[in-house]
Short mmCIF file of C-alpha atoms in Angstrom, two decimals:
data_model
loop_
_atom_site.label_atom_id
_atom_site.label_comp_id
_atom_site.label_asym_id
_atom_site.label_seq_id
_atom_site.Cartn_x
_atom_site.Cartn_y
_atom_site.Cartn_z
CA MET A 266 11.91 83.88 -125.61
CA LEU A 267 11.02 87.17 -124.04
CA ALA A 268 9.49 89.72 -127.11
CA VAL A 269 10.64 93.33 -126.49
CA ALA A 270 9.07 95.89 -128.35
CA HIS A 271 8.71 99.88 -128.75
CA GLY A 272 5.17 100.49 -126.97
CA SER A 273 2.81 103.15 -127.88
CA ARG A 274 -0.03 104.99 -127.08
CA ASP A 275 -1.28 104.31 -130.21
CA ALA A 276 -3.47 100.75 -129.85
CA ARG A 277 -2.25 99.08 -132.73
CA HIS A 278 0.89 99.15 -132.33
CA GLY A 279 -0.29 96.43 -128.54
CA GLU A 280 -2.67 95.08 -131.23
CA SER A 281 -0.45 94.45 -134.14
CA VAL A 282 2.56 92.74 -131.72
CA GLU A 283 0.33 90.61 -130.02
CA ALA A 284 -0.68 89.24 -133.06
CA LEU A 285 2.67 89.16 -134.61
CA LEU A 286 3.36 86.74 -131.23
CA ALA A 287 1.00 84.88 -131.36
CA GLN A 288 2.11 83.93 -134.95
CA VAL A 289 5.43 82.36 -133.45
CA ARG A 290 3.40 80.47 -131.39
CA GLU A 291 1.73 79.45 -134.38
CA GLN A 292 5.44 78.32 -135.64
CA ARG A 293 6.82 77.26 -132.56
CA PRO A 294 4.15 75.13 -130.74
CA GLY A 295 5.07 74.27 -127.61
CA LEU A 296 7.90 77.32 -127.24
CA ARG A 297 6.53 79.92 -124.10
CA VAL A 298 6.98 83.77 -125.47
CA GLU A 299 6.65 86.54 -123.48
CA THR A 300 5.90 90.75 -124.36
CA ALA A 301 7.09 93.40 -123.22
CA PHE A 302 8.23 96.95 -123.93
CA LEU A 303 10.10 99.45 -123.32
CA ASP A 304 8.15 102.83 -123.06
CA HIS A 305 3.73 103.86 -122.95
CA CYS A 306 2.76 99.67 -122.76
CA GLY A 307 2.92 97.06 -120.25
CA PRO A 308 4.07 94.49 -119.47
CA THR A 309 7.64 96.73 -118.36
CA THR A 310 10.62 94.23 -119.48
CA ALA A 311 11.35 93.88 -115.57
CA ARG A 312 7.65 92.36 -114.71
CA ALA A 313 7.71 90.20 -118.00
CA LEU A 314 10.69 88.07 -116.74
CA HIS A 315 9.56 88.10 -112.92
CA GLY A 316 6.86 85.77 -114.78
CA LEU A 317 8.48 84.55 -116.45
CA VAL A 318 11.29 83.41 -113.18
CA ARG A 319 8.79 82.87 -111.27
CA ASP A 320 7.39 80.15 -113.37
CA GLY A 321 10.04 77.94 -112.98
CA TYR A 322 12.31 79.59 -116.43
CA GLN A 323 15.81 79.68 -116.33
CA HIS A 324 17.06 81.10 -119.23
CA VAL A 325 15.40 83.47 -121.20
CA LYS A 326 16.36 85.04 -124.51
CA VAL A 327 15.73 88.78 -125.26
CA VAL A 328 13.86 89.81 -129.06
CA PRO A 329 14.18 93.59 -129.75
CA LEU A 330 10.76 93.62 -131.45
CA LEU A 331 12.27 96.52 -133.78
CA LEU A 332 13.15 96.79 -137.30
CA ASN A 333 17.16 97.55 -136.65
CA THR A 334 19.91 98.94 -134.77
CA ALA A 335 19.76 102.31 -132.76
CA TYR A 336 19.49 102.99 -129.82
CA HIS A 337 16.65 101.19 -128.09
CA VAL A 338 18.59 98.27 -129.05
CA ARG A 339 21.65 99.05 -129.00
CA GLN A 340 21.74 101.86 -125.18
CA ASP A 341 17.63 100.66 -124.26
CA ILE A 342 17.75 96.75 -124.04
CA PRO A 343 20.30 95.75 -122.53
CA ALA A 344 19.79 98.47 -119.67
CA ALA A 345 16.20 97.63 -118.98
CA VAL A 346 16.96 93.90 -119.07
CA LEU A 347 20.49 93.84 -117.13
CA ALA A 348 17.72 96.38 -114.38
CA ALA A 349 14.98 93.45 -114.37
CA HIS A 350 18.22 90.94 -113.80
CA GLU A 351 19.06 92.77 -110.92
CA GLY A 352 16.16 93.88 -109.52
CA LEU A 353 15.16 89.26 -109.61
CA PRO A 354 15.12 88.82 -105.85
CA ARG A 355 18.12 87.80 -103.64
CA ARG A 356 16.51 83.75 -104.43
CA TRP A 357 16.30 83.90 -107.85
CA ARG A 358 19.11 85.78 -109.46
CA SER A 359 21.79 83.85 -107.91
CA SER A 360 20.51 81.37 -110.09
CA VAL A 361 19.04 82.58 -112.79
CA PRO A 362 21.57 83.74 -115.46
CA ARG A 363 21.51 87.04 -117.39
CA PRO A 364 19.09 87.09 -120.01
CA THR A 365 20.64 87.24 -123.16
CA VAL A 366 19.88 89.59 -125.85
CA ALA A 367 19.90 89.02 -129.53
CA GLU A 368 20.13 90.99 -132.71
CA PRO A 369 17.07 92.93 -133.61
CA LEU A 370 14.44 91.83 -136.21
CA GLY A 371 16.17 93.67 -138.83
CA PRO A 372 18.10 93.79 -141.43
CA HIS A 373 16.78 89.99 -143.09
CA PRO A 374 16.31 89.39 -146.37
CA LEU A 375 13.06 87.12 -144.46
CA LEU A 376 11.68 90.91 -143.96
CA LEU A 377 11.55 91.66 -147.24
CA ALA A 378 9.58 88.70 -148.22
CA GLY A 379 7.32 89.63 -146.07
CA LEU A 380 6.99 93.66 -147.63
CA GLU A 381 6.96 91.65 -150.92
CA ARG A 382 3.95 89.55 -149.09
CA ARG A 383 2.45 92.63 -147.60
CA LEU A 384 3.10 94.97 -151.98
CA ARG A 385 0.80 91.09 -153.32
CA GLU A 386 -1.53 91.61 -151.05
CA ALA A 387 -2.28 95.31 -152.46
CA GLY A 388 -2.52 94.19 -156.29
CA VAL A 389 2.10 94.71 -157.11
CA TRP A 390 4.04 91.75 -157.61
CA PRO A 391 7.35 91.65 -156.09
CA GLY A 392 9.77 91.90 -158.97
CA ASP A 393 8.08 94.49 -161.54
CA GLU A 394 10.28 95.90 -163.57
CA SER A 395 7.59 99.02 -164.31
CA VAL A 396 6.94 99.31 -160.46
CA ALA A 397 9.32 101.95 -157.33
CA VAL A 398 8.98 101.37 -154.77
CA VAL A 399 9.83 103.88 -151.96
CA LEU A 400 10.49 102.28 -148.46
CA GLY A 401 9.76 103.96 -145.57
CA TRP A 402 10.97 104.29 -142.64
CA ALA A 403 10.81 105.50 -139.32
CA GLY A 404 14.11 107.52 -139.64
CA SER A 405 16.86 107.97 -137.43
CA SER A 406 19.81 110.35 -137.20
CA ASP A 407 22.27 107.28 -135.95
CA GLN A 408 24.11 106.57 -138.60
CA LEU A 409 24.74 102.71 -138.91
CA ALA A 410 20.92 102.39 -138.66
CA ALA A 411 20.41 104.72 -141.91
CA ALA A 412 22.81 102.94 -143.87
CA ALA A 413 21.46 99.56 -142.99
CA VAL A 414 17.64 101.37 -145.08
CA GLU A 415 19.82 102.26 -147.65
CA GLU A 416 21.74 98.44 -147.37
CA LEU A 417 18.23 96.86 -147.62
CA ALA A 418 16.99 98.79 -150.34
CA GLY A 419 19.84 98.41 -152.42
CA TYR A 420 19.90 95.38 -151.67
CA TRP A 421 15.76 94.95 -153.16
CA GLN A 422 16.11 97.27 -155.72
CA ARG A 423 18.68 94.41 -157.21
CA SER A 424 15.73 91.94 -157.17
CA GLY A 425 14.45 93.63 -160.44
CA TRP A 426 12.07 96.43 -158.99
CA GLU A 427 12.55 99.54 -161.29
CA ARG A 428 14.66 101.17 -158.54
CA VAL A 429 13.73 101.41 -154.39
CA GLU A 430 14.25 104.69 -152.36
CA SER A 431 13.86 104.59 -149.10
CA ALA A 432 12.15 107.77 -147.26
CA PRO A 433 12.01 108.03 -143.73
CA ALA A 434 8.62 109.55 -141.78
CA VAL A 435 10.58 113.18 -142.24
CA GLY A 436 8.07 116.02 -142.97
CA ASP A 437 7.05 115.74 -146.10
CA LEU A 438 10.21 112.69 -147.97
CA ALA A 439 7.69 109.74 -148.46
CA GLY A 440 6.14 112.81 -150.99
CA ASP A 441 9.41 113.97 -152.71
CA ALA A 442 10.66 110.71 -152.86
CA VAL A 443 7.12 109.77 -154.47
CA ARG A 444 7.69 112.24 -156.96
CA GLU A 445 11.72 112.66 -157.84
CA LEU A 446 10.49 108.60 -158.45
CA ARG A 447 7.69 110.17 -160.64
CA ARG A 448 9.42 112.81 -162.84
CA GLY A 449 12.36 110.26 -163.01
CA GLY A 450 9.68 108.04 -165.76
CA ALA A 451 8.59 106.09 -163.18
CA ARG A 452 5.50 104.33 -164.47
CA ARG A 453 3.80 103.21 -161.09
CA VAL A 454 4.87 104.00 -158.25
CA VAL A 455 4.38 102.07 -154.71
CA VAL A 456 5.29 102.05 -150.97
CA ALA A 457 6.21 99.24 -148.45
CA PRO A 458 6.02 100.28 -144.94
CA TYR A 459 9.21 98.90 -143.23
CA PHE A 460 6.96 99.02 -140.50
CA LEU A 461 6.29 96.29 -137.62
CA ALA A 462 2.73 98.05 -136.65
CA PRO A 463 0.66 101.48 -137.54
CA GLY A 464 1.18 104.86 -135.93
CA MET A 465 2.23 108.34 -136.28
CA LEU A 466 4.93 107.86 -138.38
CA ALA A 467 3.17 104.63 -140.50
CA ASP A 468 0.04 107.45 -141.51
CA ARG A 469 2.75 110.22 -141.73
CA ILE A 470 4.18 108.34 -144.62
CA ARG A 471 1.48 107.49 -146.05
CA ASP A 472 -0.53 110.61 -145.66
CA SER A 473 2.77 112.23 -147.31
CA ALA A 474 2.95 109.91 -149.93
CA LEU A 475 -1.21 109.49 -151.12
CA ARG A 476 -1.28 113.34 -151.11
CA ALA A 477 1.92 113.21 -153.56
CA GLY A 478 -0.28 110.61 -155.92
CA VAL A 479 1.03 107.71 -154.67
CA ASP A 480 -0.57 104.24 -156.38
CA VAL A 481 -0.07 102.44 -154.21
CA VAL A 482 0.54 102.34 -150.19
CA ALA A 483 0.95 98.16 -148.96
CA GLU A 484 0.12 97.25 -145.12
CA GLU A 485 2.84 97.36 -142.25
CA LEU A 486 5.07 93.81 -141.86
CA GLY A 487 2.63 93.32 -138.75
CA ASN A 488 2.09 89.64 -138.45
CA ALA A 489 3.41 88.03 -141.58
CA PRO A 490 4.34 84.73 -141.22
CA GLU A 491 8.21 86.08 -142.82
CA VAL A 492 8.19 88.56 -139.94
CA ALA A 493 7.64 85.48 -137.26
CA ALA A 494 10.36 83.47 -138.92
CA THR A 495 12.20 86.69 -138.68
CA VAL A 496 11.50 86.22 -135.07
CA LEU A 497 12.85 82.54 -134.26
CA ALA A 498 16.00 82.76 -136.04
CA ARG A 499 17.00 85.88 -134.04
CA PHE A 500 15.91 83.57 -130.82
CA ASP A 501 17.91 80.70 -132.43
CA GLY A 502 21.36 82.58 -133.27
CA SER A 503 20.82 82.19 -136.60
CA VAL A 504 22.45 85.52 -138.81
CA ALA A 505 23.71 86.59 -135.49
CA THR A 506 25.65 89.72 -138.01
CA CYS A 507 23.35 90.36 -140.12
CA ARG A 508 24.74 91.36 -143.87
CA LEU A 509 22.06 91.27 -146.62
CA VAL A 510 24.90 89.84 -149.32
CA GLU A 511 26.06 86.50 -146.78
CA ALA A 512 22.48 86.29 -145.78
CA ALA A 513 21.08 84.97 -148.54
#
C-alpha cells in the first residue's frame, strides 16, 4: 500500500498521518505500507513508489488519505501516480504495472464511528437526543464534495442526534452554526472535526466554535481504529462507490 496524504507545513499533520499508518500496520501485520505526500512534506509519491519497486514490489495500490472526493482526489493524486510511474527507470517501468488508485477514505460509515469515538472521549455519548452536532470540515468549492458532506451530516443526524449541521472552515461559519443551533433550542452543542489531523483549518473551526460558546470540541479523527479500518477497506476495494445508505 502507498498511502498518499495532502501534506502540510504544520508538523502535527505528518505526525498524525504516521500514527494512523502505524495503526493500519497493527491491524494488518505483514502488509507493506508506505507514506507519501502531495505537498509540503516528504517523501513524494515518486520517491515512495521508486522505493517500493526497488524493494521488489511490482503491484502497488494507492490509497488517498483524504476525506472527500474533490480536486486532489480526481486530479492531483492520479497525476502524481502517473508521473511517478513514468519516472521509473525504463528497466522497471516495462515490467511494473501502473499503480491503481483506491477511493478516498470518505464518506464511509466507519468514519462516523471514528467521529463518535472522539466524541465519547470528550464525554459526549453518541445519539444523545439532547445534543446538536456541528460537523466541521475543510470546505470546498467542489459541489460534489460539499454534497457528500451534507449527505454525511444528514445520515448521521438520523442516527439519533437532535441535529447535525455541517460547517466549513470559512470565516466564522462554525461559530455561526453553534449560535444557530442554540437559537433553535439545542440544550448542548458540540463540534466533531471531520479532519484526519490538526492544522490551520481545524484550528479555525475550533477557535470559532469556542468563541461562540460551544460546549465541547472533540479531537480530530487521527489514528482512531475505525479510520485505520477505513484505510484497509479502501485498500481491499470494499464500498467501491460509497453511498452511505447502501454501505450501512
